[in-house]
Short mmCIF file of C-alpha atoms in Angstrom, two decimals:
data_model
loop_
_atom_site.label_atom_id
_atom_site.label_comp_id
_atom_site.label_asym_id
_atom_site.label_seq_id
_atom_site.Cartn_x
_atom_site.Cartn_y
_atom_site.Cartn_z
CA UNK I 21 6.66 29.01 -31.96
CA UNK I 22 4.65 26.23 -33.72
CA UNK I 23 3.78 26.54 -37.39
CA UNK I 24 0.39 25.37 -36.27
CA UNK I 25 -1.74 28.45 -36.20
CA UNK I 26 -3.55 27.78 -32.98
CA UNK I 27 -6.64 29.81 -32.44
CA UNK I 28 -9.95 29.07 -31.06
CA UNK I 29 -11.40 28.13 -34.54
CA UNK I 30 -8.70 25.54 -35.00
CA UNK I 31 -9.32 24.10 -31.49
CA UNK I 32 -12.93 23.96 -32.39
CA UNK I 33 -12.14 22.11 -35.61
CA UNK I 34 -10.07 19.41 -33.80
CA UNK I 35 -12.91 19.20 -30.99
CA UNK I 36 -15.36 18.33 -33.81
CA UNK I 37 -13.16 15.61 -35.07
CA UNK I 38 -12.81 14.32 -31.53
CA UNK I 39 -16.44 14.60 -30.87
CA UNK I 40 -15.97 16.74 -27.81
CA UNK I 41 -18.15 19.80 -27.30
CA UNK I 42 -16.27 22.73 -25.86
CA UNK I 43 -17.47 26.01 -24.25
CA UNK I 44 -15.87 29.34 -25.25
CA UNK I 45 -13.75 29.57 -22.14
CA UNK I 46 -12.19 26.05 -22.93
CA UNK I 47 -11.54 26.88 -26.51
CA UNK I 48 -9.62 30.03 -25.52
CA UNK I 49 -7.57 28.19 -22.84
CA UNK I 50 -6.86 25.35 -25.09
CA UNK I 51 -5.67 27.57 -27.86
CA UNK I 52 -3.25 29.31 -25.62
CA UNK I 53 -1.98 26.03 -24.03
CA UNK I 54 -1.68 24.09 -27.26
CA UNK I 55 0.65 26.63 -28.74
CA UNK I 56 3.17 25.97 -25.89
CA UNK I 57 2.70 22.24 -25.75
CA UNK I 58 2.92 21.72 -29.60
CA UNK I 59 6.06 23.93 -29.90
CA UNK I 60 7.58 21.66 -27.31
CA UNK I 61 6.64 18.51 -29.21
CA UNK I 62 8.33 20.04 -32.26
CA UNK I 63 11.77 19.11 -30.75
CA UNK I 64 10.93 15.67 -32.15
CA UNK I 65 12.21 17.12 -35.31
CA UNK I 66 15.71 16.57 -34.00
CA UNK I 67 15.13 12.76 -33.64
CA UNK I 68 16.95 10.69 -36.27
CA UNK I 69 15.06 8.11 -38.28
CA UNK I 70 15.27 4.97 -36.37
CA UNK I 71 14.74 1.35 -37.59
CA UNK I 72 12.05 -0.33 -35.46
CA UNK I 73 12.00 -3.98 -34.72
CA UNK I 74 8.40 -4.98 -34.05
CA UNK I 75 8.19 -6.89 -30.80
CA UNK I 76 4.54 -7.79 -30.98
CA UNK I 77 3.11 -10.84 -32.99
CA UNK I 78 -0.40 -11.84 -33.80
CA UNK I 79 -2.00 -14.11 -31.37
CA UNK I 80 -4.77 -16.22 -32.79
CA UNK I 81 -7.34 -18.47 -31.35
CA UNK I 82 -9.90 -20.74 -32.91
CA UNK I 83 -13.15 -18.96 -33.89
CA UNK I 84 -15.33 -20.92 -31.58
CA UNK I 85 -18.18 -20.01 -29.34
CA UNK I 86 -17.25 -19.58 -25.81
CA UNK I 87 -18.47 -18.12 -22.69
CA UNK I 88 -19.34 -14.33 -22.67
CA UNK I 89 -21.47 -11.77 -21.07
CA UNK I 90 -25.21 -12.30 -21.42
CA UNK I 91 -27.54 -9.73 -22.77
CA UNK I 92 -28.68 -8.43 -19.35
CA UNK I 93 -25.05 -8.05 -18.19
CA UNK I 94 -24.08 -6.25 -21.41
CA UNK I 95 -26.97 -3.84 -21.00
CA UNK I 96 -26.62 -3.18 -17.36
CA UNK I 97 -24.63 0.02 -17.68
CA UNK I 98 -26.44 1.50 -20.49
CA UNK I 99 -28.31 4.77 -19.80
CA UNK I 100 -31.19 3.35 -21.78
CA UNK I 101 -32.15 0.19 -23.56
CA UNK I 102 -35.12 -0.93 -25.50
CA UNK I 103 -36.23 -4.45 -26.43
CA UNK I 104 -32.92 -5.95 -25.17
CA UNK I 105 -30.95 -3.55 -27.33
CA UNK I 106 -28.90 -0.31 -26.58
CA UNK I 107 -30.86 2.83 -27.19
CA UNK I 108 -28.71 5.42 -29.11
CA UNK I 109 -29.44 8.81 -30.50
CA UNK I 110 -31.37 9.16 -33.75
CA UNK I 111 -29.35 8.48 -36.89
CA UNK I 112 -30.04 11.58 -38.94
CA UNK Y 147 -7.41 11.80 8.96
CA UNK Y 148 -8.78 11.31 5.53
CA UNK Y 149 -6.44 11.83 2.51
CA UNK Y 150 -9.41 11.06 -0.04
CA UNK Y 151 -7.39 8.04 -1.09
CA UNK Y 152 -10.50 5.88 -1.77
CA UNK Y 153 -13.31 6.56 -4.33
CA UNK Y 154 -15.31 3.63 -3.14
CA UNK Y 155 -14.85 1.71 0.14
CA UNK Y 156 -16.47 -1.57 -0.38
CA UNK Y 157 -14.83 -4.87 0.78
CA UNK Y 158 -14.41 -7.80 -1.48
CA UNK Y 159 -13.22 -10.82 0.47
CA UNK Y 160 -10.96 -13.47 -1.16
CA UNK Y 161 -10.41 -17.19 -0.77
CA UNK Y 162 -7.36 -18.54 1.13
CA UNK Y 163 -3.70 -18.21 0.04
CA UNK Y 164 -0.41 -16.53 0.36
CA UNK Y 165 -2.14 -13.03 0.75
CA UNK Y 166 -4.65 -14.26 3.39
CA UNK Y 167 -5.03 -11.62 6.10
CA UNK Y 168 -3.63 -8.93 3.82
CA UNK Y 169 -5.60 -5.89 2.36
CA UNK Y 170 -4.78 -4.91 -1.25
CA UNK Y 171 -6.40 -1.69 -2.54
CA UNK Y 172 -7.14 -1.59 -6.13
CA UNK Y 173 -6.89 1.37 -8.42
CA UNK Y 174 -10.21 2.47 -9.78
CA UNK Y 175 -9.33 1.88 -13.47
CA UNK Y 176 -9.11 -1.93 -12.75
CA UNK Y 177 -12.43 -3.72 -13.26
CA UNK Y 178 -14.13 -5.24 -10.08
CA UNK Y 179 -17.33 -7.22 -10.73
CA UNK Y 180 -20.29 -5.67 -9.00
CA UNK Y 181 -18.21 -2.81 -7.54
CA UNK Y 182 -18.25 0.40 -9.46
CA UNK Y 183 -15.11 1.36 -11.36
CA UNK Y 184 -14.98 5.13 -12.20
CA UNK Y 185 -11.46 5.83 -13.52
CA UNK Y 186 -11.73 8.95 -11.45
CA UNK Y 187 -14.16 10.35 -14.10
CA UNK Y 188 -17.65 11.71 -14.01
CA UNK Y 189 -18.18 9.71 -17.19
CA UNK Y 190 -18.10 6.43 -15.33
CA UNK Y 191 -19.49 7.59 -12.00
CA UNK Y 192 -22.04 4.89 -12.17
CA UNK Y 193 -20.35 2.18 -14.02
CA UNK Y 194 -20.36 -1.29 -12.56
CA UNK Y 195 -18.28 -3.75 -14.38
CA UNK Y 196 -19.96 -7.20 -15.04
CA UNK Y 197 -16.60 -9.02 -14.76
CA UNK Y 198 -13.41 -8.97 -12.83
CA UNK Y 199 -9.90 -8.00 -14.24
CA UNK Y 200 -7.50 -11.01 -14.33
CA UNK Y 201 -5.24 -9.30 -11.67
CA UNK Y 202 -8.41 -9.07 -9.40
CA UNK Y 203 -9.14 -12.76 -9.87
CA UNK Y 204 -5.36 -13.34 -8.92
CA UNK Y 205 -5.65 -11.29 -5.76
CA UNK Y 206 -8.89 -13.04 -4.58
CA UNK Y 207 -7.50 -16.50 -5.43
CA UNK Y 208 -4.41 -15.61 -3.27
CA UNK Y 209 -6.67 -14.76 -0.30
CA UNK Y 210 -6.36 -11.02 -0.26
CA UNK Y 211 -9.14 -8.78 0.84
CA UNK Y 212 -9.77 -5.80 -1.45
CA UNK Y 213 -10.81 -2.77 1.03
CA UNK Y 214 -11.83 -0.47 -1.73
CA UNK Y 215 -11.07 1.26 -4.99
CA UNK Y 216 -8.39 4.03 -4.98
CA UNK Y 217 -8.61 7.61 -6.25
CA UNK Y 218 -6.61 8.52 -9.29
CA UNK Y 219 -6.06 11.13 -11.91
CA UNK Y 220 -9.00 10.98 -14.39
CA UNK Y 221 -8.28 7.92 -16.73
CA UNK Y 222 -4.66 7.97 -15.37
CA UNK Y 223 -3.96 11.28 -17.09
CA UNK Y 224 -2.01 13.33 -14.46
CA UNK Y 225 1.09 13.39 -12.29
CA UNK Y 226 -0.49 14.63 -9.09
CA UNK Y 227 -3.95 12.98 -8.65
CA UNK Y 228 -5.58 16.30 -8.74
CA UNK Y 229 -7.56 15.76 -11.94
CA UNK Y 230 -9.94 13.26 -10.29
CA UNK Y 231 -13.59 14.09 -10.61
CA UNK Y 232 -13.79 12.88 -6.92
CA UNK Y 233 -11.43 15.52 -5.51
CA UNK Y 234 -7.73 15.63 -5.05
CA UNK Y 235 -5.86 13.17 -2.75
CA UNK Y 236 -3.42 14.66 -0.18
CA UNK Y 237 0.02 13.16 0.55
CA UNK Y 238 0.02 11.46 3.97
CA UNK Y 239 3.78 11.59 4.07
CA UNK Y 240 3.88 15.37 3.31
CA UNK Y 241 0.60 17.17 4.23
CA UNK Y 242 -0.22 20.09 1.98
CA UNK Y 243 1.40 18.42 -0.90
CA UNK Y 244 0.24 16.12 -3.89
CA UNK Y 245 0.82 12.36 -3.57
CA UNK Y 246 2.04 12.16 -7.14
CA UNK Y 247 0.01 10.43 -9.89
CA UNK Y 248 -1.76 9.10 -11.41
CA UNK Y 249 -1.98 6.20 -8.78
CA UNK Y 250 -1.99 8.64 -5.95
CA UNK Y 251 -4.75 7.06 -4.13
CA UNK Y 252 -3.05 3.66 -4.11
CA UNK Y 253 0.31 5.09 -2.76
CA UNK Y 254 -1.53 7.28 -0.20
CA UNK Y 255 -3.51 4.42 1.39
CA UNK Y 256 -0.27 2.28 1.65
CA UNK Y 257 1.77 5.29 3.03
CA UNK Y 258 -1.09 5.96 5.67
CA UNK Y 259 -1.37 2.47 6.69
CA UNK Y 260 -5.07 2.22 5.47
CA UNK Y 261 -4.18 -0.73 3.29
CA UNK Y 262 -1.16 -3.23 3.51
CA UNK Y 263 -0.64 -3.12 -0.19
CA UNK Y 264 -2.02 -1.72 -3.43
CA UNK Y 265 -2.16 -1.97 -7.19
CA UNK Y 266 -1.64 0.89 -9.33
CA UNK Y 267 -1.13 1.23 -13.15
CA UNK Y 268 1.90 2.83 -14.80
CA UNK Y 269 1.74 4.29 -18.22
CA UNK Y 270 4.46 6.93 -17.95
CA UNK Y 271 5.42 6.61 -14.32
CA UNK Y 272 2.02 6.41 -12.55
CA UNK Y 273 3.11 3.83 -10.08
CA UNK Y 274 6.73 4.97 -9.52
CA UNK Y 275 5.93 8.78 -9.13
CA UNK Y 276 3.43 8.30 -6.35
CA UNK Y 277 5.44 5.71 -4.75
CA UNK Y 278 8.40 8.11 -4.68
CA UNK Y 279 6.44 11.14 -3.49
CA UNK Y 280 4.62 9.00 -0.67
CA UNK Y 281 7.85 7.32 0.61
CA UNK Y 282 6.80 3.79 -0.45
CA UNK Y 283 7.90 1.24 -2.97
CA UNK Y 284 6.43 0.79 -6.56
CA UNK Y 285 7.27 -1.53 -9.40
CA UNK Y 286 6.42 -1.05 -13.02
CA UNK Y 287 6.83 -4.50 -14.54
CA UNK Y 288 8.22 -5.43 -18.05
CA UNK Y 289 5.56 -4.83 -20.64
CA UNK Y 290 3.70 -8.15 -21.00
CA UNK Y 291 4.58 -9.52 -17.53
CA UNK Y 292 1.20 -8.82 -16.06
CA UNK Y 293 -2.24 -9.13 -17.81
CA UNK Y 294 -4.12 -5.91 -18.74
CA UNK Y 295 -7.42 -7.78 -19.20
CA UNK Y 296 -10.12 -5.69 -17.35
CA UNK Y 297 -7.89 -2.59 -17.15
CA UNK Y 298 -9.73 0.28 -18.73
CA UNK Y 299 -7.30 1.38 -21.39
CA UNK Y 300 -5.48 4.86 -21.62
CA UNK Y 301 -2.41 3.97 -23.75
CA UNK Y 302 -2.20 0.26 -24.24
CA UNK Y 303 1.28 0.07 -25.78
CA UNK Y 304 2.71 1.66 -22.70
CA UNK Y 305 0.80 0.63 -19.57
CA UNK Y 306 1.33 -2.03 -17.11
CA UNK Y 307 -0.39 -2.88 -13.77
CA UNK Y 308 2.20 -2.85 -10.79
CA UNK Y 309 2.40 -3.29 -7.08
CA UNK Y 310 2.84 -0.52 -4.37
CA UNK Y 311 4.01 -1.60 -0.89
CA UNK Y 312 5.82 -0.39 2.24
CA UNK Y 313 8.88 -2.52 1.48
CA UNK Y 314 10.47 -4.08 -1.74
CA UNK Y 315 9.87 -7.57 -0.38
CA UNK Y 316 6.12 -6.92 0.04
CA UNK Y 317 6.05 -5.41 -3.52
CA UNK Y 318 7.75 -8.50 -4.92
CA UNK Y 319 5.41 -10.89 -3.16
CA UNK Y 320 2.33 -9.06 -4.71
CA UNK Y 321 4.10 -8.97 -8.05
CA UNK Y 322 4.39 -12.75 -7.81
CA UNK Y 323 0.67 -13.00 -7.43
CA UNK Y 324 -0.28 -10.86 -10.40
CA UNK Y 325 2.38 -11.90 -12.99
CA UNK Y 326 1.88 -14.51 -15.56
CA UNK Y 327 0.57 -15.01 -19.17
CA UNK Y 328 -3.12 -14.71 -19.81
CA UNK Y 329 -5.02 -15.89 -22.84
CA UNK Y 330 -7.25 -12.80 -22.55
CA UNK Y 331 -4.23 -10.48 -23.13
CA UNK Y 332 -2.50 -11.30 -26.29
CA UNK Y 333 0.54 -9.06 -25.32
CA UNK Y 334 1.33 -11.14 -22.20
CA UNK Y 335 4.52 -13.25 -22.12
CA UNK Y 336 5.69 -16.18 -19.92
CA UNK Y 337 8.72 -14.98 -18.02
CA UNK Y 338 9.97 -18.62 -18.26
CA UNK Y 339 10.35 -18.07 -22.03
CA UNK Y 340 12.61 -15.09 -21.27
CA UNK Y 341 15.31 -17.09 -19.16
CA UNK Y 342 13.83 -16.28 -15.75
CA UNK Y 343 11.09 -17.35 -13.36
CA UNK Y 344 8.47 -15.87 -10.94
CA UNK Y 345 10.44 -16.25 -7.70
CA UNK Y 346 10.37 -12.40 -7.00
CA UNK Y 347 9.96 -12.37 -3.26
CA UNK Y 348 12.93 -14.65 -2.78
CA UNK Y 349 14.88 -12.22 -4.94
CA UNK Y 350 14.59 -9.58 -2.21
CA UNK Y 351 17.75 -10.71 -0.46
CA UNK Y 352 19.66 -7.38 -0.52
CA UNK Y 353 22.66 -8.96 -2.23
CA UNK Y 354 24.42 -6.31 -4.48
CA UNK Y 355 27.90 -7.68 -4.41
CA UNK Y 356 29.42 -7.08 -7.85
CA UNK Y 357 26.40 -5.29 -9.24
CA UNK Y 358 27.42 -2.70 -11.92
CA UNK Y 359 25.15 0.33 -12.02
CA UNK Y 360 24.95 2.70 -14.86
CA UNK Y 361 23.83 6.27 -14.15
CA UNK Y 362 22.39 8.12 -17.10
CA UNK Y 363 23.64 11.58 -16.90
CA UNK Y 364 20.64 12.95 -18.84
CA UNK Y 365 18.47 11.93 -15.84
CA UNK Y 366 20.47 13.95 -13.46
CA UNK Y 367 20.67 17.25 -15.49
CA UNK Y 368 17.19 18.37 -14.93
CA UNK Y 369 16.87 17.33 -11.23
CA UNK Y 370 16.78 19.56 -8.20
CA UNK Y 371 19.91 19.80 -6.16
CA UNK Y 372 18.49 18.24 -2.98
CA UNK Y 373 17.15 15.30 -5.03
CA UNK Y 374 20.55 14.69 -6.58
CA UNK Y 375 22.15 14.79 -3.24
CA UNK Y 376 19.83 12.24 -1.87
CA UNK Y 377 20.35 10.04 -5.07
CA UNK Y 378 24.23 10.04 -4.71
CA UNK Y 379 23.84 9.24 -0.90
CA UNK Y 380 21.85 6.12 -1.96
CA UNK Y 381 24.31 5.13 -4.65
CA UNK Y 382 27.07 5.33 -2.05
CA UNK Y 383 25.11 3.07 0.15
CA UNK Y 384 24.90 0.56 -2.57
CA UNK Y 385 28.63 0.94 -3.13
CA UNK Y 386 29.41 0.21 0.54
CA UNK Y 387 27.45 -3.07 0.16
CA UNK Y 388 29.57 -4.17 -2.86
CA UNK Y 389 28.07 -2.60 -5.90
CA UNK Y 390 30.02 -0.20 -8.28
CA UNK Y 391 28.72 2.44 -10.66
CA UNK Y 392 29.71 4.41 -13.75
CA UNK Y 393 28.01 7.35 -15.55
CA UNK Y 394 26.59 6.74 -19.15
CA UNK Y 395 25.06 8.95 -21.63
CA UNK Y 396 21.72 8.18 -23.35
CA UNK Y 397 21.16 11.10 -25.74
CA UNK Y 398 17.76 9.84 -26.86
CA UNK Y 399 16.24 10.47 -23.38
CA UNK Y 400 16.34 14.18 -24.07
CA UNK Y 401 13.32 13.44 -26.30
CA UNK Y 402 11.54 10.83 -24.16
CA UNK Y 403 8.82 13.03 -22.62
CA UNK Y 404 7.64 14.52 -25.86
CA UNK Y 405 7.60 11.11 -27.56
CA UNK Y 406 5.83 9.71 -24.58
CA UNK Y 407 3.12 12.43 -24.63
CA UNK Y 408 2.51 12.24 -28.37
CA UNK Y 409 2.17 8.48 -28.32
CA UNK Y 410 0.03 8.38 -25.07
CA UNK Y 411 -2.27 11.10 -26.32
CA UNK Y 412 -2.63 9.48 -29.76
CA UNK Y 413 -3.52 6.17 -28.09
CA UNK Y 414 -5.95 7.83 -25.61
CA UNK Y 415 -7.84 9.60 -28.38
CA UNK Y 416 -8.50 6.28 -29.91
CA UNK Y 417 -9.18 4.38 -26.68
CA UNK Y 418 -11.49 7.02 -25.24
CA UNK Y 419 -13.59 7.09 -28.34
CA UNK Y 420 -15.69 4.24 -26.88
CA UNK Y 421 -17.20 6.70 -24.41
CA UNK Y 422 -20.16 7.86 -26.28
CA UNK Y 423 -22.84 7.69 -23.48
CA UNK Y 424 -24.83 4.73 -25.26
CA UNK Y 425 -23.42 1.49 -23.85
CA UNK Y 426 -22.16 3.13 -20.61
CA UNK Y 427 -21.31 6.55 -19.27
CA UNK Y 428 -23.21 9.74 -19.28
CA UNK Y 429 -25.94 9.98 -21.88
CA UNK Y 430 -25.77 12.84 -24.28
CA UNK Y 431 -29.45 12.74 -24.88
CA UNK Y 432 -31.52 11.67 -27.90
CA UNK Y 433 -32.08 15.04 -29.66
CA UNK Y 434 -30.18 16.26 -32.62
CA UNK Y 435 -27.75 14.15 -34.67
CA UNK Y 436 -25.78 11.40 -33.16
CA UNK Y 437 -22.43 13.26 -33.34
CA UNK Y 438 -23.91 16.15 -31.38
CA UNK Y 439 -25.20 13.66 -28.77
CA UNK Y 440 -21.88 11.98 -28.47
CA UNK Y 441 -20.07 15.41 -28.22
CA UNK Y 442 -22.50 16.46 -25.44
CA UNK Y 443 -21.84 13.31 -23.52
CA UNK Y 444 -18.14 13.86 -23.60
CA UNK Y 445 -18.49 17.53 -22.73
CA UNK Y 446 -20.22 16.61 -19.60
CA UNK Y 447 -18.45 13.44 -18.71
CA UNK Y 448 -14.78 14.26 -19.28
CA UNK Y 449 -12.67 16.71 -17.24
CA UNK Y 450 -10.28 19.38 -18.64
CA UNK Y 451 -6.98 17.26 -18.71
CA UNK Y 452 -8.86 14.42 -20.41
CA UNK Y 453 -10.22 16.67 -23.07
CA UNK Y 454 -6.92 18.36 -23.59
CA UNK Y 455 -5.19 14.96 -24.11
CA UNK Y 456 -7.96 13.62 -26.44
CA UNK Y 457 -7.76 16.84 -28.60
CA UNK Y 458 -4.01 16.79 -28.77
CA UNK Y 459 -3.92 13.07 -29.71
CA UNK Y 460 -6.59 13.71 -32.44
CA UNK Y 461 -4.46 16.40 -33.85
CA UNK Y 462 -1.31 14.38 -33.76
CA UNK Y 463 -2.94 11.62 -35.68
CA UNK Y 464 -4.77 13.83 -38.09
CA UNK Y 465 -4.00 14.09 -41.81
CA UNK Y 466 -0.90 16.27 -42.49
CA UNK Y 467 0.40 16.08 -39.06
CA UNK Y 468 0.83 12.31 -38.43
CA UNK Y 469 4.31 12.13 -39.92
CA UNK Y 470 5.42 15.14 -38.02
CA UNK Y 471 4.43 14.11 -34.57
CA UNK Y 472 3.24 10.53 -34.35
CA UNK Y 473 5.78 8.90 -36.75
CA UNK Y 474 8.72 10.98 -35.18
CA UNK Y 475 7.54 9.90 -31.77
CA UNK Y 476 7.81 6.27 -32.82
CA UNK Y 477 11.33 6.95 -34.16
CA UNK Y 478 12.21 8.53 -30.81
CA UNK Y 479 10.74 5.35 -29.00
CA UNK Y 480 12.91 3.11 -31.01
CA UNK Y 481 15.90 5.29 -30.43
CA UNK Y 482 15.28 5.09 -26.74
CA UNK Y 483 15.06 1.39 -26.81
CA UNK Y 484 18.40 1.22 -28.75
CA UNK Y 485 20.09 3.53 -26.18
CA UNK Y 486 19.01 1.32 -23.20
CA UNK Y 487 20.16 -1.89 -25.12
CA UNK Y 488 23.67 -0.28 -25.44
CA UNK Y 489 23.69 0.92 -21.88
CA UNK Y 490 22.94 -2.55 -20.65
CA UNK Y 491 26.08 -3.88 -22.45
CA UNK Y 492 28.16 -2.33 -19.59
CA UNK Y 493 25.64 -2.21 -16.68
CA UNK Y 494 23.29 -4.78 -14.84
CA UNK Y 495 20.94 -2.01 -13.89
CA UNK Y 496 20.54 1.78 -14.42
CA UNK Y 497 19.72 4.14 -11.62
CA UNK Y 498 18.33 7.65 -11.33
CA UNK Y 499 16.15 9.79 -9.23
CA UNK Y 500 12.54 8.63 -9.76
CA UNK Y 501 11.37 12.17 -9.93
CA UNK Y 502 13.55 15.22 -10.63
CA UNK Y 503 11.65 17.21 -7.96
CA UNK Y 504 10.06 16.81 -4.68
CA UNK Y 505 6.25 16.80 -4.39
CA UNK Y 506 4.49 19.81 -5.70
CA UNK Y 507 2.26 21.76 -3.31
CA UNK Y 508 -1.42 21.05 -3.85
CA UNK Y 509 -2.71 23.23 -6.78
CA UNK Y 510 0.72 24.28 -7.77
CA UNK Y 511 0.88 22.73 -11.25
CA UNK Y 512 -2.80 22.55 -12.15
CA UNK Y 513 -2.72 25.75 -14.39
CA UNK Y 514 0.43 24.65 -16.25
CA UNK Y 515 0.10 21.32 -18.00
CA UNK Y 516 3.52 21.51 -19.71
CA UNK Y 517 5.05 21.92 -16.22
CA UNK Y 518 3.31 18.76 -15.14
CA UNK Y 519 4.35 16.84 -18.22
CA UNK Y 520 8.03 17.76 -17.85
CA UNK Y 521 8.06 16.18 -14.26
CA UNK Y 522 7.76 12.79 -15.89
CA UNK Y 523 11.24 13.09 -17.67
CA UNK Y 524 12.82 10.26 -15.61
CA UNK Y 525 9.88 7.72 -15.77
CA UNK Y 526 8.64 7.89 -19.28
CA UNK Y 527 11.69 6.50 -20.99
CA UNK Y 528 11.13 3.14 -19.19
CA UNK Y 529 7.63 2.78 -20.59
CA UNK Y 530 8.81 3.64 -24.18
CA UNK Y 531 11.43 0.81 -23.72
CA UNK Y 532 8.94 -1.64 -22.22
CA UNK Y 533 11.47 -2.23 -19.44
CA UNK Y 534 10.87 -3.01 -15.68
CA UNK Y 535 11.76 -0.42 -13.08
CA UNK Y 536 11.32 0.02 -9.28
CA UNK Y 537 11.13 3.21 -7.04
CA UNK Y 538 12.46 2.81 -3.64
CA UNK Y 539 12.35 5.54 -0.84
CA UNK Y 540 15.83 6.95 -0.09
CA UNK Y 541 15.25 9.70 2.31
CA UNK Y 542 13.72 13.12 2.28
CA UNK Y 543 14.32 16.76 1.86
CA UNK Y 544 12.86 18.73 4.82
CA UNK Y 545 9.98 16.09 5.01
CA UNK Y 546 9.49 15.75 1.30
CA UNK Y 547 10.20 12.16 0.21
CA UNK Y 548 12.75 11.26 -2.48
CA UNK Y 549 12.72 8.12 -4.61
CA UNK Y 550 15.51 6.11 -6.36
CA UNK Y 551 14.52 4.48 -9.56
CA UNK Y 552 16.35 1.28 -10.68
CA UNK Y 553 15.74 0.18 -14.25
CA UNK Y 554 16.33 -3.45 -15.35
CA UNK Y 555 16.60 -5.22 -18.54
CA UNK Y 556 13.59 -6.84 -20.13
CA UNK Y 557 12.18 -9.50 -17.75
CA UNK Y 558 14.86 -8.43 -15.26
CA UNK Y 559 12.52 -8.00 -12.41
CA UNK Y 560 14.65 -10.15 -9.99
CA UNK Y 561 17.68 -7.98 -10.64
CA UNK Y 562 15.87 -4.66 -9.72
CA UNK Y 563 14.02 -6.35 -6.70
CA UNK Y 564 17.50 -7.56 -5.33
CA UNK Y 565 19.14 -4.12 -5.86
CA UNK Y 566 16.10 -2.21 -4.40
CA UNK Y 567 16.02 -4.54 -1.38
CA UNK Y 568 19.49 -3.50 -0.36
CA UNK Y 569 17.82 0.01 0.21
CA UNK Y 570 14.25 -0.62 1.37
#
């Protein structure tokens, strides 16, 4: 069993952090499933600390203007736009 | 008969080139300019990309015709192609069963003969699993061989675009077209800097004389008996053609699935944060505060499996739990890489069943996410280690296809193509 005390309230807290609204049914279902899944993930405790060799390197390019999407293309998928800009919800 | 393999059937015609006259279906998480690209999600039901992915440019330059965009598990999150908002795909090779996932539409249209070839994407087995379940060939390239520019990200450190085809030679020919460095994807490499070249199709000569195959015992332990039987029959076939094998233990592989899911979910929780219903996707409306609006957009736009993974990823990265899950998963990833390095000291390639099981019946795994995750035991280690692997069909169990996975060393595509072509 996971030491994570999974209940609908905890699921709701994570959902808030993730900006996902859930209905009551989803909260209950996820609470039940997360207990199983997280206790399975806990077998990672048996993994020894292992040195990592980073394989990725930074790739740089000169900071110069180049071809990109125009304003119309950038806005074409927005549910709503105003004066050539994205329209988002009110910042309260 | 329709297997629901396509989400959008809209033809895009290419120029002239090596793929002239060939149809290549494209998974619906790969951007096509002017043709909607949904990722199998209601969130992107009406999303029309303003640009092409690099691999799409490559296909059209090579003369291919794209017949449509293929169905997939929502955002690539699934092993059965049942989590799509556009309905499940049925396996043309095994009616009533799932085609595997997440590139189930791509494998299904190739298996049904509705397209000559297809592109899928493989984050934890999503090309190899459906190839195995539908009785066709799939290749997951070395991380960095193929550009991901224009691929809508799920877990960027793990995923690669790869070919699905009826034969190894056809898959190799398609890989040749899409492989190569791209200045728009900083993680791409030039294979020529890694002691090889791009002559993949020519490598499909079936010559396995002197090939030494390592068989990781951990990847046989959890497999169904009938799958194991088919696997050994295929190894025997390779032996008869001049290869030899030995068994080898890679203890880290016992932890690959959990490490994979922690890393993939963590990356997904970050990648999918971009879907807020403002620049694209379902609007959450304009009332209330903006966090509520975003949360509404995501409640409506995302399906259950996507929500599950975003939440678990958010949890694994949250304060107090990051060391316990994410950091340990990175340790496991490094351990898996070390184990593969050691195994390749005595073997040219490693072989296992692609999937430990034959295809689920449709609906069978939907209520049990952990059961679905565990089916990825043999494919996920390859993504954690950034290695190339191919799945080739090696027979069936009462009509249910079985695939053999051959794993190569980094940029060892030619070696796995050569070995695979001895079988299919």
